[in-house]
Every structure is written in C-alpha cells, then in structure tokens.
Amino acid sequence: MTPGGAAVCRGEVFHRRSMPAVHAFTYPVAYAWFDPDQPDDLCRAHPWWSARRASPARFRRRDYGLEPTGSLSASVRDDLAPVLGGRPTGPVRMLTQVRRWGWLFNPITVYVAWDANDPETADPVGAVLEVTNTPWKERVRYPIALWRRGDSLVASTDKRLHVSPFLDESHRYDVRLRLDDDRIELDVDVVPDGMDEPIVATGLVVDRVAATRAALSATLRHHPFSTHRVSWGIHRQALTLWWKRVPFVAHPRKREVTA
C-alpha cells in the first residue's frame, strides 16, 4: 500500500480472550487515515469536520502524542530512530479516531512511516503504537521496526503499560499489519512471557475510502457516537470479565503501595 491521501476507515474491532475465562466481542468503529501534520486534508471536504474549531467531528492536536504541541510526524521519526538505526525521512500516516461531539478516547493510535527512497512502491519501514489506558489516561508509545512476512508486516514488542485490570505487564505484543489501498487490518496478540500462544487476540479490520464529502457524511451518519461507544464498551466488557471471575490485577502504583 502506498501512503495515499486522507481517508475514512469503517469496520470492526474484535477482542478474543482464551483464559482464564473465554470471552469475545466485536463492535463497529470509525477511524481515519491521514498525514498527522496535515489534518486539514482529512477535514476540509465537509463543514462538520474540522481541525481548527469545535465541530461534530474534530481533530484536536493535543489529543495525540506525548506532548500537546509540535510535529507529530517528527516525533514519530524520532521515536523510530533507535529501532531503525536512523530517522525515516519518508511520509508518515496515522490511523486513529477523532473527536465525536466533543468526546474522544483512543485505546490505540497507529503511526506508519515510510522511507524517502521510494514510498510509492516500498513497504513502510516502521510504526509507532500509541496506547492509552483508562481511567488513568496514561500513554505509552511503542516504536517497532516492520518486517515483511507473506502478505503482512510483523513486529514484536514488550508490554509496558497497565492497560487492563485483568492483565499484568508480563506479556509481549505480537503485531501484524496489512495495508491495502482499500483495506487496513491490524492484529495485536497479547502473549505471556515464555509462551508462544496469545492469551488475548485483538485487532481491527476497516475499509479505506478517500475523504470525500460523501464519505465524511456517511461516516457521521452511520457512526455519530463512535468514540462514545468505545468508552462505553470498554467499561461494559470489564464488568463482564469481573462477572466471569477473571482475577483482578491492580495498577502497579497500587501494588507498590500495598507491597
């Protein structure tokens, strides 16, 4: 897949847990794909989308990254430099949610980076997974070098953030990314240390459509409260896991206090 222009991405998120209790769910999502330093490319075709003012769908710079200002693309290149042996100098794209009616919680934002040599034909060289937890709103970035395996790009990285109260940090993320011109697939398997099989398999599958006025309208029409649904779904699924008696894992800060 070439970096391409701004696009809206509609599809599903899935989550499957295999132990200590079996649990699975899917729900519809609406994401966007665009240059993080050019959000107007995403929004300009529709008056209800904006990167500059309050609107039903809004990109707000301080919702992303570890700093509230500055170039997101530059920060991605800086993060990738240690794992790639140098800063990639080609295009950067982000796959993320934007605010809906003032609300946003992004469990994961994915930044994908190409090298400058031939981004129109070559694979992306790296990605940054920006993971945010709730209710603490802590954020961690995972820079990864991407390697071709069959029709996908793959990577692994150690888990460092307390994301779920039903899973500790002694795991790794096995990542598989497939980028087509009209479809994006992301799989993130959560694998316990010393094991080969995941305890949790998560991911998303979305269709990618150019950010025309019609496509932006359709996204608002079919997913008007998509970000609210994400937050509601996280808490609903947590209650289900609690009801299934999956052991509770306290936040590391609380573990330190009680140790």
mmCIF file of C-alpha atoms in Angstrom:
data_model
loop_
_atom_site.group_PDB
_atom_site.id
_atom_site.type_symbol
_atom_site.label_atom_id
_atom_site.label_comp_id
_atom_site.label_asym_id
_atom_site.label_seq_id
_atom_site.Cartn_x
_atom_site.Cartn_y
_atom_site.Cartn_z
ATOM 1 C CA MET A 1 0.000 0.000 0.000
ATOM 2 C CA THR A 2 1.226 3.478 -0.817
ATOM 3 C CA PRO A 3 0.809 6.147 1.883
ATOM 4 C CA GLY A 4 -2.059 7.627 -0.086
ATOM 5 C CA GLY A 5 -4.241 10.575 0.781
ATOM 6 C CA ALA A 6 -6.599 11.198 3.664
ATOM 7 C CA ALA A 7 -9.285 8.548 4.095
ATOM 8 C CA VAL A 8 -12.105 7.477 6.362
ATOM 9 C CA CYS A 9 -11.971 3.897 7.598
ATOM 10 C CA ARG A 10 -15.054 1.992 8.716
ATOM 11 C CA GLY A 11 -15.162 -1.560 10.015
ATOM 12 C CA GLU A 12 -14.937 -3.598 13.209
ATOM 13 C CA VAL A 13 -12.776 -4.056 16.271
ATOM 14 C CA PHE A 14 -12.503 -7.548 17.731
ATOM 15 C CA HIS A 15 -11.242 -8.948 21.034
ATOM 16 C CA ARG A 16 -10.853 -12.621 21.990
ATOM 17 C CA ARG A 17 -9.627 -13.885 25.372
ATOM 18 C CA SER A 18 -8.840 -17.580 25.791
ATOM 19 C CA MET A 19 -8.049 -17.823 29.517
ATOM 20 C CA PRO A 20 -8.712 -17.931 32.433
ATOM 21 C CA ALA A 21 -12.213 -17.375 31.004
ATOM 22 C CA VAL A 22 -13.292 -17.436 27.383
ATOM 23 C CA HIS A 23 -14.592 -14.053 26.290
ATOM 24 C CA ALA A 24 -15.053 -12.433 22.882
ATOM 25 C CA PHE A 25 -16.743 -9.421 21.339
ATOM 26 C CA THR A 26 -16.779 -7.211 18.259
ATOM 27 C CA TYR A 27 -18.173 -3.741 17.663
ATOM 28 C CA PRO A 28 -18.253 -1.278 14.773
ATOM 29 C CA VAL A 29 -15.694 1.529 14.617
ATOM 30 C CA ALA A 30 -14.880 4.570 12.509
ATOM 31 C CA TYR A 31 -11.228 5.543 12.102
ATOM 32 C CA ALA A 32 -9.357 7.973 9.883
ATOM 33 C CA TRP A 33 -6.094 7.673 7.911
ATOM 34 C CA PHE A 34 -4.149 10.840 7.168
ATOM 35 C CA ASP A 35 -0.897 12.784 7.463
ATOM 36 C CA PRO A 36 -0.723 13.782 11.155
ATOM 37 C CA ASP A 37 0.767 17.161 10.270
ATOM 38 C CA GLN A 38 -1.908 17.881 7.634
ATOM 39 C CA PRO A 39 -5.250 17.164 9.364
ATOM 40 C CA ASP A 40 -6.991 19.674 7.092
ATOM 41 C CA ASP A 41 -6.540 17.101 4.313
ATOM 42 C CA LEU A 42 -8.988 14.915 6.239
ATOM 43 C CA CYS A 43 -11.469 17.605 7.250
ATOM 44 C CA ARG A 44 -11.653 20.218 4.509
ATOM 45 C CA ALA A 45 -14.262 18.497 2.331
ATOM 46 C CA HIS A 46 -17.037 18.692 4.938
ATOM 47 C CA PRO A 47 -18.247 21.630 7.093
ATOM 48 C CA TRP A 48 -18.937 19.322 10.052
ATOM 49 C CA TRP A 49 -15.339 18.097 10.172
ATOM 50 C CA SER A 50 -12.617 20.418 11.406
ATOM 51 C CA ALA A 51 -9.044 20.582 12.672
ATOM 52 C CA ARG A 52 -9.449 24.189 13.840
ATOM 53 C CA ARG A 53 -12.719 24.592 15.752
ATOM 54 C CA ALA A 54 -15.392 22.720 17.665
ATOM 55 C CA SER A 55 -17.452 20.549 15.323
ATOM 56 C CA PRO A 56 -19.261 17.182 15.319
ATOM 57 C CA ALA A 57 -16.052 15.508 14.086
ATOM 58 C CA ARG A 58 -12.850 17.210 15.155
ATOM 59 C CA PHE A 59 -9.119 16.554 15.053
ATOM 60 C CA ARG A 60 -7.501 18.251 18.048
ATOM 61 C CA ARG A 61 -3.696 18.157 18.105
ATOM 62 C CA ARG A 62 -3.309 17.835 21.870
ATOM 63 C CA ASP A 63 -5.304 14.584 21.853
ATOM 64 C CA TYR A 64 -2.271 12.815 20.375
ATOM 65 C CA GLY A 65 1.387 12.248 21.153
ATOM 66 C CA LEU A 66 3.288 12.689 24.394
ATOM 67 C CA GLU A 67 3.451 16.471 24.015
ATOM 68 C CA PRO A 68 0.455 18.748 23.307
ATOM 69 C CA THR A 69 2.189 20.701 20.534
ATOM 70 C CA GLY A 70 4.764 20.166 17.821
ATOM 71 C CA SER A 71 5.010 17.990 14.739
ATOM 72 C CA LEU A 72 3.567 14.519 15.246
ATOM 73 C CA SER A 73 5.447 13.235 12.205
ATOM 74 C CA ALA A 74 8.754 14.475 13.616
ATOM 75 C CA SER A 75 8.049 12.817 16.964
ATOM 76 C CA VAL A 76 7.298 9.522 15.201
ATOM 77 C CA ARG A 77 10.564 9.704 13.259
ATOM 78 C CA ASP A 78 12.445 10.478 16.477
ATOM 79 C CA ASP A 79 10.846 7.505 18.239
ATOM 80 C CA LEU A 80 11.722 5.175 15.370
ATOM 81 C CA ALA A 81 15.354 6.272 15.010
ATOM 82 C CA PRO A 82 16.725 3.924 17.737
ATOM 83 C CA VAL A 83 14.932 0.825 16.414
ATOM 84 C CA LEU A 84 15.645 1.532 12.732
ATOM 85 C CA GLY A 85 19.199 2.808 13.106
ATOM 86 C CA GLY A 86 18.209 6.234 11.779
ATOM 87 C CA ARG A 87 15.251 8.539 11.292
ATOM 88 C CA PRO A 88 12.971 7.575 8.406
ATOM 89 C CA THR A 89 12.546 10.534 6.090
ATOM 90 C CA GLY A 90 9.523 9.499 4.049
ATOM 91 C CA PRO A 91 5.795 10.067 4.608
ATOM 92 C CA VAL A 92 4.034 9.352 7.904
ATOM 93 C CA ARG A 93 0.382 8.409 8.210
ATOM 94 C CA MET A 94 -1.760 7.879 11.289
ATOM 95 C CA LEU A 95 -4.699 5.533 11.846
ATOM 96 C CA THR A 96 -6.838 6.893 14.650
ATOM 97 C CA GLN A 97 -10.198 8.102 15.877
ATOM 98 C CA VAL A 98 -11.075 11.795 16.014
ATOM 99 C CA ARG A 99 -13.444 13.513 18.412
ATOM 100 C CA ARG A 100 -17.178 12.984 18.030
ATOM 101 C CA TRP A 101 -19.374 15.654 19.602
ATOM 102 C CA GLY A 102 -16.546 16.663 21.928
ATOM 103 C CA TRP A 103 -15.624 13.183 23.189
ATOM 104 C CA LEU A 104 -12.573 11.037 22.444
ATOM 105 C CA PHE A 105 -10.805 8.094 23.993
ATOM 106 C CA ASN A 106 -8.260 6.353 21.779
ATOM 107 C CA PRO A 107 -7.110 2.956 23.113
ATOM 108 C CA ILE A 108 -4.621 2.828 20.241
ATOM 109 C CA THR A 109 -3.375 5.134 17.518
ATOM 110 C CA VAL A 110 -1.020 3.717 14.904
ATOM 111 C CA TYR A 111 1.544 5.845 13.086
ATOM 112 C CA VAL A 112 3.116 4.252 9.992
ATOM 113 C CA ALA A 113 6.368 5.557 8.483
ATOM 114 C CA TRP A 114 7.965 5.081 5.082
ATOM 115 C CA ASP A 115 11.497 5.758 3.930
ATOM 116 C CA ALA A 116 12.076 8.530 1.427
ATOM 117 C CA ASN A 117 13.748 6.326 -1.191
ATOM 118 C CA ASP A 118 10.576 5.043 -2.846
ATOM 119 C CA PRO A 119 7.461 5.316 -0.666
ATOM 120 C CA GLU A 120 5.170 4.701 -3.632
ATOM 121 C CA THR A 121 6.388 1.120 -4.132
ATOM 122 C CA ALA A 122 8.221 0.107 -0.955
ATOM 123 C CA ASP A 123 6.848 -1.226 2.324
ATOM 124 C CA PRO A 124 6.705 1.078 5.340
ATOM 125 C CA VAL A 125 9.794 0.632 7.486
ATOM 126 C CA GLY A 126 8.344 1.174 10.948
ATOM 127 C CA ALA A 127 5.350 2.046 13.064
ATOM 128 C CA VAL A 128 4.608 3.591 16.428
ATOM 129 C CA LEU A 129 1.770 2.178 18.521
ATOM 130 C CA GLU A 130 0.418 4.895 20.815
ATOM 131 C CA VAL A 131 -1.525 3.151 23.591
ATOM 132 C CA THR A 132 -3.637 4.974 26.184
ATOM 133 C CA ASN A 133 -5.289 3.391 29.218
ATOM 134 C CA THR A 134 -8.414 4.304 31.142
ATOM 135 C CA PRO A 135 -9.291 5.676 33.659
ATOM 136 C CA TRP A 136 -5.702 6.795 34.321
ATOM 137 C CA LYS A 137 -5.196 8.320 30.824
ATOM 138 C CA GLU A 138 -1.560 7.209 30.835
ATOM 139 C CA ARG A 139 0.037 6.976 27.404
ATOM 140 C CA VAL A 140 2.948 4.915 26.114
ATOM 141 C CA ARG A 141 4.467 4.745 22.656
ATOM 142 C CA TYR A 142 5.882 1.527 21.213
ATOM 143 C CA PRO A 143 8.214 2.124 18.233
ATOM 144 C CA ILE A 144 8.600 -1.022 16.119
ATOM 145 C CA ALA A 145 10.558 -1.978 13.016
ATOM 146 C CA LEU A 146 8.297 -3.704 10.489
ATOM 147 C CA TRP A 147 9.328 -6.848 8.619
ATOM 148 C CA ARG A 148 7.633 -8.466 5.651
ATOM 149 C CA ARG A 149 6.128 -11.919 6.290
ATOM 150 C CA GLY A 150 3.900 -13.126 3.481
ATOM 151 C CA ASP A 151 1.193 -10.546 2.813
ATOM 152 C CA SER A 152 1.696 -8.797 6.168
ATOM 153 C CA LEU A 153 4.165 -6.660 8.091
ATOM 154 C CA VAL A 154 5.078 -8.021 11.526
ATOM 155 C CA ALA A 155 6.833 -6.968 14.736
ATOM 156 C CA SER A 156 7.007 -7.773 18.455
ATOM 157 C CA THR A 157 7.492 -5.544 21.489
ATOM 158 C CA ASP A 158 7.298 -5.934 25.265
ATOM 159 C CA LYS A 159 4.151 -4.687 27.006
ATOM 160 C CA ARG A 160 4.959 -1.756 29.336
ATOM 161 C CA LEU A 161 1.619 -0.153 30.170
ATOM 162 C CA HIS A 162 -1.116 -1.324 32.537
ATOM 163 C CA VAL A 163 -3.995 -1.311 30.066
ATOM 164 C CA SER A 164 -6.444 -3.797 31.563
ATOM 165 C CA PRO A 165 -7.216 -4.528 35.233
ATOM 166 C CA PHE A 166 -7.389 -8.172 34.165
ATOM 167 C CA LEU A 167 -3.883 -8.450 32.678
ATOM 168 C CA ASP A 168 -0.449 -7.606 34.078
ATOM 169 C CA GLU A 169 2.632 -6.312 32.243
ATOM 170 C CA SER A 170 4.476 -9.659 31.906
ATOM 171 C CA HIS A 171 3.471 -10.050 28.261
ATOM 172 C CA ARG A 172 4.562 -9.040 24.794
ATOM 173 C CA TYR A 173 2.647 -7.683 21.837
ATOM 174 C CA ASP A 174 2.906 -9.596 18.554
ATOM 175 C CA VAL A 175 1.807 -7.189 15.830
ATOM 176 C CA ARG A 176 0.611 -7.951 12.308
ATOM 177 C CA LEU A 177 -0.257 -5.114 9.932
ATOM 178 C CA ARG A 178 -1.703 -5.494 6.466
ATOM 179 C CA LEU A 179 -2.098 -2.377 4.338
ATOM 180 C CA ASP A 180 -4.031 -2.466 1.082
ATOM 181 C CA ASP A 181 -5.218 0.513 -0.926
ATOM 182 C CA ASP A 182 -8.814 -0.102 0.168
ATOM 183 C CA ARG A 183 -8.423 -2.044 3.430
ATOM 184 C CA ILE A 184 -6.372 -1.979 6.631
ATOM 185 C CA GLU A 185 -6.001 -4.896 9.039
ATOM 186 C CA LEU A 186 -4.237 -4.697 12.394
ATOM 187 C CA ASP A 187 -3.788 -7.658 14.756
ATOM 188 C CA VAL A 188 -2.208 -7.273 18.194
ATOM 189 C CA ASP A 189 -1.800 -10.545 20.103
ATOM 190 C CA VAL A 190 -1.024 -10.362 23.826
ATOM 191 C CA VAL A 191 1.351 -13.245 24.581
ATOM 192 C CA PRO A 192 2.512 -14.188 28.114
ATOM 193 C CA ASP A 193 6.276 -14.169 28.685
ATOM 194 C CA GLY A 194 7.805 -17.548 27.875
ATOM 195 C CA MET A 195 4.841 -18.683 25.783
ATOM 196 C CA ASP A 196 4.066 -18.799 22.077
ATOM 197 C CA GLU A 197 0.267 -18.621 22.062
ATOM 198 C CA PRO A 198 -1.662 -15.434 22.889
ATOM 199 C CA ILE A 199 -3.933 -15.137 25.889
ATOM 200 C CA VAL A 200 -5.733 -12.247 24.174
ATOM 201 C CA ALA A 201 -6.098 -11.557 20.456
ATOM 202 C CA THR A 202 -7.229 -8.081 19.448
ATOM 203 C CA GLY A 203 -7.433 -6.184 16.212
ATOM 204 C CA LEU A 204 -9.375 -4.152 13.732
ATOM 205 C CA VAL A 205 -10.403 -4.546 10.121
ATOM 206 C CA VAL A 206 -11.504 -1.407 8.272
ATOM 207 C CA ASP A 207 -12.291 -0.437 4.701
ATOM 208 C CA ARG A 208 -10.430 2.628 3.492
ATOM 209 C CA VAL A 209 -12.283 5.245 1.406
ATOM 210 C CA ALA A 210 -10.988 8.632 0.250
ATOM 211 C CA ALA A 211 -12.132 11.504 2.485
ATOM 212 C CA THR A 212 -14.663 12.990 0.099
ATOM 213 C CA ARG A 213 -17.658 14.964 1.296
ATOM 214 C CA ALA A 214 -19.889 11.931 0.682
ATOM 215 C CA ALA A 215 -17.606 9.594 2.644
ATOM 216 C CA LEU A 216 -17.291 12.023 5.557
ATOM 217 C CA SER A 217 -21.072 12.450 5.623
ATOM 218 C CA ALA A 218 -21.620 8.688 5.598
ATOM 219 C CA THR A 219 -19.212 8.210 8.496
ATOM 220 C CA LEU A 220 -21.036 10.779 10.609
ATOM 221 C CA ARG A 221 -24.388 9.309 9.662
ATOM 222 C CA HIS A 222 -23.502 5.695 10.447
ATOM 223 C CA HIS A 223 -21.111 6.340 13.365
ATOM 224 C CA PRO A 224 -22.276 9.574 15.043
ATOM 225 C CA PHE A 225 -21.195 8.467 18.532
ATOM 226 C CA SER A 226 -18.416 6.018 17.698
ATOM 227 C CA THR A 227 -15.986 7.358 20.300
ATOM 228 C CA HIS A 228 -18.664 7.242 22.995
ATOM 229 C CA ARG A 229 -19.333 3.623 22.035
ATOM 230 C CA VAL A 230 -15.654 2.759 22.530
ATOM 231 C CA SER A 231 -15.581 4.145 26.076
ATOM 232 C CA TRP A 232 -18.905 2.560 26.985
ATOM 233 C CA GLY A 233 -17.805 -0.769 25.505
ATOM 234 C CA ILE A 234 -14.557 -0.876 27.476
ATOM 235 C CA HIS A 235 -16.366 -0.497 30.791
ATOM 236 C CA ARG A 236 -19.130 -2.903 29.830
ATOM 237 C CA GLN A 237 -16.618 -5.609 28.875
ATOM 238 C CA ALA A 238 -14.680 -5.038 32.102
ATOM 239 C CA LEU A 239 -17.852 -5.710 34.078
ATOM 240 C CA THR A 240 -18.387 -8.899 32.085
ATOM 241 C CA LEU A 241 -14.866 -10.131 32.880
ATOM 242 C CA TRP A 242 -15.422 -9.331 36.551
ATOM 243 C CA TRP A 243 -18.696 -11.278 36.449
ATOM 244 C CA LYS A 244 -16.797 -14.230 34.895
ATOM 245 C CA ARG A 245 -14.413 -14.074 37.879
ATOM 246 C CA VAL A 246 -11.290 -13.232 35.892
ATOM 247 C CA PRO A 247 -8.660 -12.276 38.524
ATOM 248 C CA PHE A 248 -8.294 -8.536 39.103
ATOM 249 C CA VAL A 249 -4.826 -7.012 38.626
ATOM 250 C CA ALA A 250 -4.272 -3.702 40.415
ATOM 251 C CA HIS A 251 -2.437 -0.796 38.806
ATOM 252 C CA PRO A 252 1.337 -1.017 39.514
ATOM 253 C CA ARG A 253 1.203 2.123 41.683
ATOM 254 C CA LYS A 254 -1.335 0.472 43.969
ATOM 255 C CA ARG A 255 0.721 -2.717 44.031
ATOM 256 C CA GLU A 256 3.754 -0.706 45.176
ATOM 257 C CA VAL A 257 1.763 0.975 47.958
ATOM 258 C CA THR A 258 0.425 -2.316 49.324
ATOM 259 C CA ALA A 259 3.651 -4.329 48.912
#
